[in-house]
Amino acid sequence: MTADVRDHAAARAAPPTSHITAYRLGAVDAYAVGGPRKRVAVLRLSWDGGVATEPSQLLGAHAVAAHAVALSATGDGPAPLAECLESLGVTLTAGATETSSYLDLRGLREALPCALGMVLAVLRDPHIEEHAFQAALAAVRHGHGRRRHDIQARAGDALRAARCGPRSPLARTPDDVLAALAGLRCADIQQVAGGMAHRHLHAAVVGDRPEPYLAELATWAPADHAGEGASRPPVDAPPLVPDPPAQVTVAAPAPRQAGLLWGAVVPIDGPGDHAVLDLAMHALGGWSGARWHRLLREELGRTYGTVASVALVRYAGATLAVPRVFLSVAPSALASTTALLHRQAAGLHRRPLCAEELARAATHLVRTEAFYGDTARKLMDRTAPFIQAGLGPDFAGARLRELGTVDADRVAERLATLLRAPTLVVVSEGAAP
Amino acid sequence: MADTMPEPLAFSSAGGARAVLVPDPDDTLVAVSLRLATGSRHDPRHASGLAHVLEHLMFRGARRTGGGSHSHDVQAAGGYVNAKTSADWTKFIHVVPPELVAMVLDLEIERFTGAAGRFDPTDLDREKQVVLSERHQRMDGAPHGTAVERLVAALHPAPSAYHRLPIGVPEHVRAMTVDDCRRFYDDHYVAGRVNIVVAGAVTPAVSDHVARLLDAFPAGPAGSVQPVVAAQPEPETIRLQAPGRPRVYLALPLPPEGTWPFECARLAAFFLGRGMACRLGERLGRQLGLTAAVAVRTIGRAYGSSVGVVEATPADGVPPEKVVAAVETAIAEVVDGALDERDLRRAKAVYRLGWLSDMDSIDRRSDGLSLALQLTGSVDAYLRHDERIAAVSLADLHGAVRLWHQPPRLVELVYS
């Protein structure tokens, strides 16, 4: 039962995500994503350090530091770095994942290498002024405040707590971060920002040839840099709950909200496992050919749509995948849809994903890869999770190759292990907080 | 990436439908953008949301020869498909590899040929449920989801055709019938209102398919382009309850979309509220510590007042009223002269960056080309947009900021 999509022309014309070149430049791991040059290119600079790896009293500190750097003055005058860059046609945004923080430079190709030089100059010797700290703190608080009221984020938090344990660093919530942010001082952020100058740097460029950036990045040479090993200390294997619950119910973050998230947190072993999960999730939800999407939207009208994804996080020496399908429903339809989804999930044993369903999902995933790579920003969003999860430059291409040849028996066999005991998170308007 | 594209190829049908092929040899994909000059402004007064429900219905029963739904057939082949209804337009977009273009155009011919005769009550009921779910997910069940709906309604009081958003109101959606849909389709899905842009890795070989798609629409006029009643609201404050941090929305009328003053107002929006170093963010956030976030955006309306929106989240402990006053003051400072060449350079650079980024995105590019074709009769305005923005002067920007500071100008929506 092999459904082969390799004959499709789009699969033969490999999308840019399959061409990632890695460069080691002393204290920098740089990645260049292939494909044609874009009018607007994106460069991501990232460091290890996010809410899952920060001390509890400093949760969010790396995100605030990245933001504050963008709002800090350059050495050439009082104007903040972001303003200088925007005048060149380059925007700067700061962000964070569970285990890393980053700065994205997005701009005109001709201006971007120069902008990178300016950012590196500030990063080498950052001076975080109080007002930049306060503005950065407010912005990061704002982001976590919004996330606190996002139903999908609430469901994701509950899933991680159910699978990793409520005290796991991976289960830290916006409330945990907001509490820690209240205690942060400018001096804390100055220390974190100052530490960036001594840290291993990860850089990824999308939409342009890498040479001009590599030349700038090669100048990043912290005097006391101890090499890659120092930035990724080995730690204990990530604890996962041995018998996770089949269902957890959490309070909706706002009135008139309800939703369902079905998924798991599982360690994976390479691109083969990732492809299995990717295919399974996309065979169930996320597009009009998926089993649950057809049932819940097309046939029953219970939801506007289903969202399927496989998030990745590199934590405690392992690569964890978070495969999941989410749907928002009206509170009045929550009980019946919950029961229906339980039946559907249980029915996966009786009616496993068949070769045709998997082949459709594979074709959809592989062929739409080019669409999700037509701008540098989309391409960065597509590839950065692999890079930031520490999966290396070959992973994206290997994933596509795995997707290109689908064997339903192998998928069923591997899924039986990886998704042996999934969890359904019910986000209910009426649940006790 | 091509810095210059080959000449567009334009043609039209006897019924008045227009099409333009805009090839770019460096693209690997093709976008097919079909725009109808009909939207929620054409909804019957007691059937708000009808244009949007009909857009949904067009994905049901679209196949005359069996097979799956339109979306499924395109997506299963590896294409991207989407649609959107706004106040003025209904848009159907596909992005596919070049070898699928003919298939998609044939599917579109099939879908739009005699579609009204295939409308089915069961399909309609299902799609009405989906639309109600969409409304719930995006608006009723989202903490701040109804803000824009309230603002637009306040700026375009009834009976303005722009009073309601395309999503409609639930009781109207529930009451819609197949006959309502057929009447709307027959009145509005006509050749005079159709334009098609095929952009990207497209060759003239698809011209025949495009011409046949144009012919799928029966002859019919372009329809009324009479201005919608201009917005002249009194300043008004609406307070809504929502969980979380307070948020403030200020709204004001702007010139119609497609006009040069509207484009200048958009540039002013970039100056005031786009980017980390935007004027309002810099002044209210970094200097005064009053806001955690500020954003400024425009909601285009082609045949009446567009809507400008300033959205601000107060910093902890700052009362929303103080933020409202600070926004007014910051804009007034600019009107009074706090604007220089450096500001102009930053605004134009950030604006240009957004436009070039849209040029990279094949679906956004085809959408921009299609809008230009609809509003000006040619795609040139979109392709030459860069030159036009480059020519904006400091006086132009100053005048555009004034548009954001004209009485009556404020509708305040304060959440707490």
mmCIF file with all atom_site columns, C-alpha atoms in Angstrom, chain A residues 8-10 36-41 66-67 70-73 78-80 82-84 86-94 106-110 129 131-132 134-135 138-139 141-142 145-146 148-150 178 253-258 286-290 294 297-305 327-331 360 363-364 367-368 370-372 374-378, chain B residues 1-3 5 24 26-29 52 56 60 68-73 75-83 95 97 99-100 126-127 129-131 133-143 146 243-245 247 274-278 282 285-287 291-293 311 313 315-316 342-343 345-347 349-350 352-365:
data_model
loop_
_atom_site.group_PDB
_atom_site.id
_atom_site.type_symbol
_atom_site.label_atom_id
_atom_site.label_alt_id
_atom_site.label_comp_id
_atom_site.label_asym_id
_atom_site.label_entity_id
_atom_site.label_seq_id
_atom_site.pdbx_PDB_ins_code
_atom_site.Cartn_x
_atom_site.Cartn_y
_atom_site.Cartn_z
_atom_site.occupancy
_atom_site.B_iso_or_equiv
_atom_site.pdbx_formal_charge
_atom_site.auth_seq_id
_atom_site.auth_comp_id
_atom_site.auth_asym_id
_atom_site.auth_atom_id
_atom_site.pdbx_PDB_model_num
ATOM 1   C CA . HIS A 1 8   ? 4.171   14.930 -9.455  1.00 0.00 ? 8   HIS A CA 1
ATOM 2   C CA . ALA A 1 9   ? 5.981   17.791 -11.077 1.00 0.00 ? 9   ALA A CA 1
ATOM 3   C CA . ALA A 1 10  ? 5.762   19.901 -7.968  1.00 0.00 ? 10  ALA A CA 1
ATOM 4   C CA . PRO A 1 36  ? 14.995  32.328 -5.671  1.00 0.00 ? 36  PRO A CA 1
ATOM 5   C CA . ARG A 1 37  ? 15.868  35.720 -4.265  1.00 0.00 ? 37  ARG A CA 1
ATOM 6   C CA . LYS A 1 38  ? 12.914  37.730 -3.029  1.00 0.00 ? 38  LYS A CA 1
ATOM 7   C CA . ARG A 1 39  ? 12.265  41.447 -3.213  1.00 0.00 ? 39  ARG A CA 1
ATOM 8   C CA . VAL A 1 40  ? 12.128  41.419 0.581   1.00 0.00 ? 40  VAL A CA 1
ATOM 9   C CA . ALA A 1 41  ? 14.479  39.169 2.546   1.00 0.00 ? 41  ALA A CA 1
ATOM 10  C CA . ALA A 1 66  ? 15.479  41.157 22.596  1.00 0.00 ? 66  ALA A CA 1
ATOM 11  C CA . HIS A 1 67  ? 12.720  43.738 22.449  1.00 0.00 ? 67  HIS A CA 1
ATOM 12  C CA . ALA A 1 70  ? 15.536  46.954 19.321  1.00 0.00 ? 70  ALA A CA 1
ATOM 13  C CA . LEU A 1 71  ? 14.359  50.010 21.213  1.00 0.00 ? 71  LEU A CA 1
ATOM 14  C CA . SER A 1 72  ? 17.804  50.984 22.478  1.00 0.00 ? 72  SER A CA 1
ATOM 15  C CA . ALA A 1 73  ? 19.846  53.790 21.024  1.00 0.00 ? 73  ALA A CA 1
ATOM 16  C CA . PRO A 1 78  ? 19.808  59.026 20.404  1.00 0.00 ? 78  PRO A CA 1
ATOM 17  C CA . ALA A 1 79  ? 17.514  57.424 17.811  1.00 0.00 ? 79  ALA A CA 1
ATOM 18  C CA . PRO A 1 80  ? 16.538  53.859 18.661  1.00 0.00 ? 80  PRO A CA 1
ATOM 19  C CA . ALA A 1 82  ? 14.494  50.228 15.177  1.00 0.00 ? 82  ALA A CA 1
ATOM 20  C CA . GLU A 1 83  ? 14.046  53.761 13.830  1.00 0.00 ? 83  GLU A CA 1
ATOM 21  C CA . CYS A 1 84  ? 17.456  53.773 12.131  1.00 0.00 ? 84  CYS A CA 1
ATOM 22  C CA . GLU A 1 86  ? 13.170  51.449 9.381   1.00 0.00 ? 86  GLU A CA 1
ATOM 23  C CA . SER A 1 87  ? 14.573  54.503 7.630   1.00 0.00 ? 87  SER A CA 1
ATOM 24  C CA . LEU A 1 88  ? 16.638  52.064 5.558   1.00 0.00 ? 88  LEU A CA 1
ATOM 25  C CA . GLY A 1 89  ? 13.594  49.962 4.734   1.00 0.00 ? 89  GLY A CA 1
ATOM 26  C CA . VAL A 1 90  ? 14.243  47.263 7.319   1.00 0.00 ? 90  VAL A CA 1
ATOM 27  C CA . THR A 1 91  ? 11.823  46.406 10.099  1.00 0.00 ? 91  THR A CA 1
ATOM 28  C CA . LEU A 1 92  ? 12.919  44.769 13.308  1.00 0.00 ? 92  LEU A CA 1
ATOM 29  C CA . THR A 1 93  ? 10.714  42.508 15.395  1.00 0.00 ? 93  THR A CA 1
ATOM 30  C CA . ALA A 1 94  ? 11.509  40.587 18.536  1.00 0.00 ? 94  ALA A CA 1
ATOM 31  C CA . ARG A 1 106 ? 12.933  42.013 7.345   1.00 0.00 ? 106 ARG A CA 1
ATOM 32  C CA . GLY A 1 107 ? 13.849  44.350 4.577   1.00 0.00 ? 107 GLY A CA 1
ATOM 33  C CA . LEU A 1 108 ? 15.062  45.313 1.175   1.00 0.00 ? 108 LEU A CA 1
ATOM 34  C CA . ARG A 1 109 ? 17.934  43.116 0.098   1.00 0.00 ? 109 ARG A CA 1
ATOM 35  C CA . GLU A 1 110 ? 20.227  46.006 -0.614  1.00 0.00 ? 110 GLU A CA 1
ATOM 36  C CA . GLU A 1 129 ? 17.814  52.632 28.965  1.00 0.00 ? 129 GLU A CA 1
ATOM 37  C CA . HIS A 1 131 ? 12.388  53.868 29.018  1.00 0.00 ? 131 HIS A CA 1
ATOM 38  C CA . ALA A 1 132 ? 13.399  51.240 26.455  1.00 0.00 ? 132 ALA A CA 1
ATOM 39  C CA . GLN A 1 134 ? 9.714   49.814 30.222  1.00 0.00 ? 134 GLN A CA 1
ATOM 40  C CA . ALA A 1 135 ? 8.441   49.909 26.635  1.00 0.00 ? 135 ALA A CA 1
ATOM 41  C CA . ALA A 1 138 ? 4.944   46.567 28.298  1.00 0.00 ? 138 ALA A CA 1
ATOM 42  C CA . ALA A 1 139 ? 5.085   45.019 24.834  1.00 0.00 ? 139 ALA A CA 1
ATOM 43  C CA . ARG A 1 141 ? 3.302   41.791 28.824  1.00 0.00 ? 141 ARG A CA 1
ATOM 44  C CA . HIS A 1 142 ? 0.860   42.779 26.119  1.00 0.00 ? 142 HIS A CA 1
ATOM 45  C CA . GLY A 1 145 ? -1.888  39.124 27.963  1.00 0.00 ? 145 GLY A CA 1
ATOM 46  C CA . ARG A 1 146 ? -3.324  38.511 24.506  1.00 0.00 ? 146 ARG A CA 1
ATOM 47  C CA . ARG A 1 148 ? -3.846  34.501 27.950  1.00 0.00 ? 148 ARG A CA 1
ATOM 48  C CA . HIS A 1 149 ? -7.193  35.171 26.270  1.00 0.00 ? 149 HIS A CA 1
ATOM 49  C CA . ASP A 1 150 ? -6.584  33.116 23.148  1.00 0.00 ? 150 ASP A CA 1
ATOM 50  C CA . LEU A 1 178 ? 3.210   37.689 33.698  1.00 0.00 ? 178 LEU A CA 1
ATOM 51  C CA . PRO A 1 253 ? -10.517 32.316 28.619  1.00 0.00 ? 253 PRO A CA 1
ATOM 52  C CA . ALA A 1 254 ? -13.470 34.475 27.608  1.00 0.00 ? 254 ALA A CA 1
ATOM 53  C CA . PRO A 1 255 ? -17.256 34.257 27.555  1.00 0.00 ? 255 PRO A CA 1
ATOM 54  C CA . ARG A 1 256 ? -18.964 32.530 24.622  1.00 0.00 ? 256 ARG A CA 1
ATOM 55  C CA . GLN A 1 257 ? -15.822 30.596 23.754  1.00 0.00 ? 257 GLN A CA 1
ATOM 56  C CA . ALA A 1 258 ? -15.475 26.837 23.438  1.00 0.00 ? 258 ALA A CA 1
ATOM 57  C CA . GLY A 1 286 ? -6.608  21.445 8.429   1.00 0.00 ? 286 GLY A CA 1
ATOM 58  C CA . TRP A 1 287 ? -7.957  21.263 4.876   1.00 0.00 ? 287 TRP A CA 1
ATOM 59  C CA . SER A 1 288 ? -11.047 20.254 2.985   1.00 0.00 ? 288 SER A CA 1
ATOM 60  C CA . GLY A 1 289 ? -9.883  16.715 2.215   1.00 0.00 ? 289 GLY A CA 1
ATOM 61  C CA . ALA A 1 290 ? -9.156  15.829 5.845   1.00 0.00 ? 290 ALA A CA 1
ATOM 62  C CA . ARG A 1 294 ? -15.052 17.071 6.157   1.00 0.00 ? 294 ARG A CA 1
ATOM 63  C CA . ARG A 1 297 ? -17.297 21.497 8.804   1.00 0.00 ? 297 ARG A CA 1
ATOM 64  C CA . GLU A 1 298 ? -18.535 20.229 5.486   1.00 0.00 ? 298 GLU A CA 1
ATOM 65  C CA . GLU A 1 299 ? -21.158 17.798 6.748   1.00 0.00 ? 299 GLU A CA 1
ATOM 66  C CA . LEU A 1 300 ? -22.202 19.185 10.130  1.00 0.00 ? 300 LEU A CA 1
ATOM 67  C CA . GLY A 1 301 ? -21.239 22.866 10.030  1.00 0.00 ? 301 GLY A CA 1
ATOM 68  C CA . ARG A 1 302 ? -20.055 22.614 13.646  1.00 0.00 ? 302 ARG A CA 1
ATOM 69  C CA . THR A 1 303 ? -16.962 24.717 13.097  1.00 0.00 ? 303 THR A CA 1
ATOM 70  C CA . TYR A 1 304 ? -15.555 27.294 10.715  1.00 0.00 ? 304 TYR A CA 1
ATOM 71  C CA . GLY A 1 305 ? -12.526 25.091 10.254  1.00 0.00 ? 305 GLY A CA 1
ATOM 72  C CA . LEU A 1 327 ? -11.353 23.420 16.331  1.00 0.00 ? 327 LEU A CA 1
ATOM 73  C CA . SER A 1 328 ? -13.417 26.197 17.791  1.00 0.00 ? 328 SER A CA 1
ATOM 74  C CA . VAL A 1 329 ? -17.108 25.473 18.319  1.00 0.00 ? 329 VAL A CA 1
ATOM 75  C CA . ALA A 1 330 ? -20.088 27.315 19.704  1.00 0.00 ? 330 ALA A CA 1
ATOM 76  C CA . PRO A 1 331 ? -20.624 26.539 23.420  1.00 0.00 ? 331 PRO A CA 1
ATOM 77  C CA . ARG A 1 360 ? -4.085  13.028 -0.402  1.00 0.00 ? 360 ARG A CA 1
ATOM 78  C CA . THR A 1 363 ? 0.136   15.553 -2.005  1.00 0.00 ? 363 THR A CA 1
ATOM 79  C CA . HIS A 1 364 ? -1.429  18.517 -0.289  1.00 0.00 ? 364 HIS A CA 1
ATOM 80  C CA . ARG A 1 367 ? 2.618   20.641 -3.324  1.00 0.00 ? 367 ARG A CA 1
ATOM 81  C CA . THR A 1 368 ? 1.507   23.533 -1.149  1.00 0.00 ? 368 THR A CA 1
ATOM 82  C CA . ALA A 1 370 ? 5.903   26.080 -2.653  1.00 0.00 ? 370 ALA A CA 1
ATOM 83  C CA . PHE A 1 371 ? 2.952   28.359 -1.861  1.00 0.00 ? 371 PHE A CA 1
ATOM 84  C CA . TYR A 1 372 ? 4.072   28.653 1.724   1.00 0.00 ? 372 TYR A CA 1
ATOM 85  C CA . ASP A 1 374 ? 6.632   32.476 -1.897  1.00 0.00 ? 374 ASP A CA 1
ATOM 86  C CA . THR A 1 375 ? 7.634   35.210 0.534   1.00 0.00 ? 375 THR A CA 1
ATOM 87  C CA . ALA A 1 376 ? 10.679  35.304 2.752   1.00 0.00 ? 376 ALA A CA 1
ATOM 88  C CA . ARG A 1 377 ? 8.551   35.719 5.845   1.00 0.00 ? 377 ARG A CA 1
ATOM 89  C CA . LYS A 1 378 ? 6.431   32.653 5.107   1.00 0.00 ? 378 LYS A CA 1
ATOM 90  C CA . MET B 2 1   ? 12.854  37.404 -8.947  1.00 0.00 ? 1   MET B CA 1
ATOM 91  C CA . ALA B 2 2   ? 12.308  39.651 -11.909 1.00 0.00 ? 2   ALA B CA 1
ATOM 92  C CA . ASP B 2 3   ? 12.693  43.381 -11.367 1.00 0.00 ? 3   ASP B CA 1
ATOM 93  C CA . MET B 2 5   ? 7.868   41.857 -15.779 1.00 0.00 ? 5   MET B CA 1
ATOM 94  C CA . ASP B 2 24  ? 6.587   36.889 -14.278 1.00 0.00 ? 24  ASP B CA 1
ATOM 95  C CA . ASP B 2 26  ? 10.758  33.990 -12.189 1.00 0.00 ? 26  ASP B CA 1
ATOM 96  C CA . ASP B 2 27  ? 7.606   32.755 -10.511 1.00 0.00 ? 27  ASP B CA 1
ATOM 97  C CA . THR B 2 28  ? 7.100   29.044 -10.006 1.00 0.00 ? 28  THR B CA 1
ATOM 98  C CA . LEU B 2 29  ? 3.387   29.312 -9.236  1.00 0.00 ? 29  LEU B CA 1
ATOM 99  C CA . HIS B 2 52  ? -20.916 36.263 2.024   1.00 0.00 ? 52  HIS B CA 1
ATOM 100 C CA . HIS B 2 56  ? -19.598 30.071 0.684   1.00 0.00 ? 56  HIS B CA 1
ATOM 101 C CA . ARG B 2 60  ? -20.921 23.571 -2.675  1.00 0.00 ? 60  ARG B CA 1
ATOM 102 C CA . GLY B 2 68  ? -15.756 16.223 -4.597  1.00 0.00 ? 68  GLY B CA 1
ATOM 103 C CA . SER B 2 69  ? -16.276 19.795 -3.525  1.00 0.00 ? 69  SER B CA 1
ATOM 104 C CA . HIS B 2 70  ? -14.478 22.542 -5.386  1.00 0.00 ? 70  HIS B CA 1
ATOM 105 C CA . SER B 2 71  ? -12.062 23.160 -2.495  1.00 0.00 ? 71  SER B CA 1
ATOM 106 C CA . HIS B 2 72  ? -11.322 19.490 -2.118  1.00 0.00 ? 72  HIS B CA 1
ATOM 107 C CA . ASP B 2 73  ? -10.597 18.929 -5.785  1.00 0.00 ? 73  ASP B CA 1
ATOM 108 C CA . GLN B 2 75  ? -6.490  21.208 -2.656  1.00 0.00 ? 75  GLN B CA 1
ATOM 109 C CA . ALA B 2 76  ? -6.194  17.487 -3.273  1.00 0.00 ? 76  ALA B CA 1
ATOM 110 C CA . ALA B 2 77  ? -4.369  18.276 -6.486  1.00 0.00 ? 77  ALA B CA 1
ATOM 111 C CA . GLY B 2 78  ? -1.979  20.471 -4.503  1.00 0.00 ? 78  GLY B CA 1
ATOM 112 C CA . GLY B 2 79  ? -3.465  23.931 -4.991  1.00 0.00 ? 79  GLY B CA 1
ATOM 113 C CA . TYR B 2 80  ? -4.316  26.689 -2.569  1.00 0.00 ? 80  TYR B CA 1
ATOM 114 C CA . VAL B 2 81  ? -7.875  27.981 -2.682  1.00 0.00 ? 81  VAL B CA 1
ATOM 115 C CA . ASN B 2 82  ? -9.582  30.762 -0.787  1.00 0.00 ? 82  ASN B CA 1
ATOM 116 C CA . ALA B 2 83  ? -12.347 33.318 -1.108  1.00 0.00 ? 83  ALA B CA 1
ATOM 117 C CA . VAL B 2 95  ? -2.625  29.483 -6.354  1.00 0.00 ? 95  VAL B CA 1
ATOM 118 C CA . PRO B 2 97  ? 1.643   25.038 -10.028 1.00 0.00 ? 97  PRO B CA 1
ATOM 119 C CA . GLU B 2 99  ? 0.507   22.526 -14.876 1.00 0.00 ? 99  GLU B CA 1
ATOM 120 C CA . LEU B 2 100 ? -2.717  22.841 -12.877 1.00 0.00 ? 100 LEU B CA 1
ATOM 121 C CA . ARG B 2 126 ? -24.826 23.549 6.018   1.00 0.00 ? 126 ARG B CA 1
ATOM 122 C CA . GLU B 2 127 ? -23.065 26.650 4.776   1.00 0.00 ? 127 GLU B CA 1
ATOM 123 C CA . GLN B 2 129 ? -24.092 26.833 9.911   1.00 0.00 ? 129 GLN B CA 1
ATOM 124 C CA . VAL B 2 130 ? -20.481 27.254 8.822   1.00 0.00 ? 130 VAL B CA 1
ATOM 125 C CA . VAL B 2 131 ? -20.972 31.014 8.450   1.00 0.00 ? 131 VAL B CA 1
ATOM 126 C CA . SER B 2 133 ? -19.568 29.272 13.247  1.00 0.00 ? 133 SER B CA 1
ATOM 127 C CA . GLU B 2 134 ? -17.241 31.686 11.459  1.00 0.00 ? 134 GLU B CA 1
ATOM 128 C CA . ARG B 2 135 ? -19.003 34.634 13.034  1.00 0.00 ? 135 ARG B CA 1
ATOM 129 C CA . HIS B 2 136 ? -18.809 33.012 16.434  1.00 0.00 ? 136 HIS B CA 1
ATOM 130 C CA . GLN B 2 137 ? -15.129 32.177 16.114  1.00 0.00 ? 137 GLN B CA 1
ATOM 131 C CA . ARG B 2 138 ? -14.021 35.534 14.757  1.00 0.00 ? 138 ARG B CA 1
ATOM 132 C CA . MET B 2 139 ? -16.388 37.931 16.470  1.00 0.00 ? 139 MET B CA 1
ATOM 133 C CA . ASP B 2 140 ? -18.856 36.789 19.099  1.00 0.00 ? 140 ASP B CA 1
ATOM 134 C CA . GLY B 2 141 ? -16.424 34.433 20.806  1.00 0.00 ? 141 GLY B CA 1
ATOM 135 C CA . ALA B 2 142 ? -13.358 36.642 20.439  1.00 0.00 ? 142 ALA B CA 1
ATOM 136 C CA . PRO B 2 143 ? -12.744 39.119 23.263  1.00 0.00 ? 143 PRO B CA 1
ATOM 137 C CA . THR B 2 146 ? -17.018 42.964 17.705  1.00 0.00 ? 146 THR B CA 1
ATOM 138 C CA . PRO B 2 243 ? -11.988 40.273 29.624  1.00 0.00 ? 243 PRO B CA 1
ATOM 139 C CA . GLY B 2 244 ? -8.350  41.164 29.789  1.00 0.00 ? 244 GLY B CA 1
ATOM 140 C CA . ARG B 2 245 ? -6.580  44.431 29.437  1.00 0.00 ? 245 ARG B CA 1
ATOM 141 C CA . ARG B 2 247 ? -8.161  48.447 24.688  1.00 0.00 ? 247 ARG B CA 1
ATOM 142 C CA . ARG B 2 274 ? 3.447   50.773 11.559  1.00 0.00 ? 274 ARG B CA 1
ATOM 143 C CA . GLY B 2 275 ? 6.795   49.495 12.762  1.00 0.00 ? 275 GLY B CA 1
ATOM 144 C CA . MET B 2 276 ? 8.555   49.617 16.114  1.00 0.00 ? 276 MET B CA 1
ATOM 145 C CA . ALA B 2 277 ? 9.583   53.237 15.552  1.00 0.00 ? 277 ALA B CA 1
ATOM 146 C CA . CYS B 2 278 ? 6.210   54.539 14.385  1.00 0.00 ? 278 CYS B CA 1
ATOM 147 C CA . GLU B 2 282 ? 7.499   56.115 19.922  1.00 0.00 ? 282 GLU B CA 1
ATOM 148 C CA . GLY B 2 285 ? 5.005   53.966 24.295  1.00 0.00 ? 285 GLY B CA 1
ATOM 149 C CA . ARG B 2 286 ? 8.698   54.703 24.559  1.00 0.00 ? 286 ARG B CA 1
ATOM 150 C CA . GLN B 2 287 ? 8.610   58.378 25.565  1.00 0.00 ? 287 GLN B CA 1
ATOM 151 C CA . THR B 2 291 ? 0.758   52.309 25.873  1.00 0.00 ? 291 THR B CA 1
ATOM 152 C CA . ALA B 2 292 ? 1.823   48.687 25.569  1.00 0.00 ? 292 ALA B CA 1
ATOM 153 C CA . ALA B 2 293 ? 0.936   48.515 21.889  1.00 0.00 ? 293 ALA B CA 1
ATOM 154 C CA . GLU B 2 311 ? -5.981  50.675 18.194  1.00 0.00 ? 311 GLU B CA 1
ATOM 155 C CA . THR B 2 313 ? -3.581  49.033 24.533  1.00 0.00 ? 313 THR B CA 1
ATOM 156 C CA . ALA B 2 315 ? 0.099   50.285 29.756  1.00 0.00 ? 315 ALA B CA 1
ATOM 157 C CA . ASP B 2 316 ? -0.659  48.921 33.219  1.00 0.00 ? 316 ASP B CA 1
ATOM 158 C CA . ARG B 2 342 ? 13.465  61.891 8.280   1.00 0.00 ? 342 ARG B CA 1
ATOM 159 C CA . ASP B 2 343 ? 9.870   60.973 9.150   1.00 0.00 ? 343 ASP B CA 1
ATOM 160 C CA . ARG B 2 345 ? 11.896  58.760 4.625   1.00 0.00 ? 345 ARG B CA 1
ATOM 161 C CA . ARG B 2 346 ? 10.948  56.246 7.315   1.00 0.00 ? 346 ARG B CA 1
ATOM 162 C CA . ALA B 2 347 ? 7.263   56.216 6.361   1.00 0.00 ? 347 ALA B CA 1
ATOM 163 C CA . ALA B 2 349 ? 10.578  53.028 3.372   1.00 0.00 ? 349 ALA B CA 1
ATOM 164 C CA . VAL B 2 350 ? 8.232   51.012 5.587   1.00 0.00 ? 350 VAL B CA 1
ATOM 165 C CA . ARG B 2 352 ? 7.510   50.427 0.211   1.00 0.00 ? 352 ARG B CA 1
ATOM 166 C CA . LEU B 2 353 ? 8.667   47.394 2.150   1.00 0.00 ? 353 LEU B CA 1
ATOM 167 C CA . GLY B 2 354 ? 5.054   46.324 2.613   1.00 0.00 ? 354 GLY B CA 1
ATOM 168 C CA . TRP B 2 355 ? 4.290   46.815 -1.063  1.00 0.00 ? 355 TRP B CA 1
ATOM 169 C CA . LEU B 2 356 ? 7.348   44.879 -2.223  1.00 0.00 ? 356 LEU B CA 1
ATOM 170 C CA . SER B 2 357 ? 6.515   42.117 0.201   1.00 0.00 ? 357 SER B CA 1
ATOM 171 C CA . ASP B 2 358 ? 3.052   41.948 -1.370  1.00 0.00 ? 358 ASP B CA 1
ATOM 172 C CA . MET B 2 359 ? 4.749   41.748 -4.769  1.00 0.00 ? 359 MET B CA 1
ATOM 173 C CA . ASP B 2 360 ? 6.649   38.682 -3.548  1.00 0.00 ? 360 ASP B CA 1
ATOM 174 C CA . SER B 2 361 ? 3.425   37.060 -2.371  1.00 0.00 ? 361 SER B CA 1
ATOM 175 C CA . ILE B 2 362 ? 1.704   35.758 -5.482  1.00 0.00 ? 362 ILE B CA 1
ATOM 176 C CA . ASP B 2 363 ? -1.804  35.778 -4.052  1.00 0.00 ? 363 ASP B CA 1
ATOM 177 C CA . ARG B 2 364 ? -1.456  39.299 -2.663  1.00 0.00 ? 364 ARG B CA 1
ATOM 178 C CA . ARG B 2 365 ? 0.090   40.521 -5.898  1.00 0.00 ? 365 ARG B CA 1
#
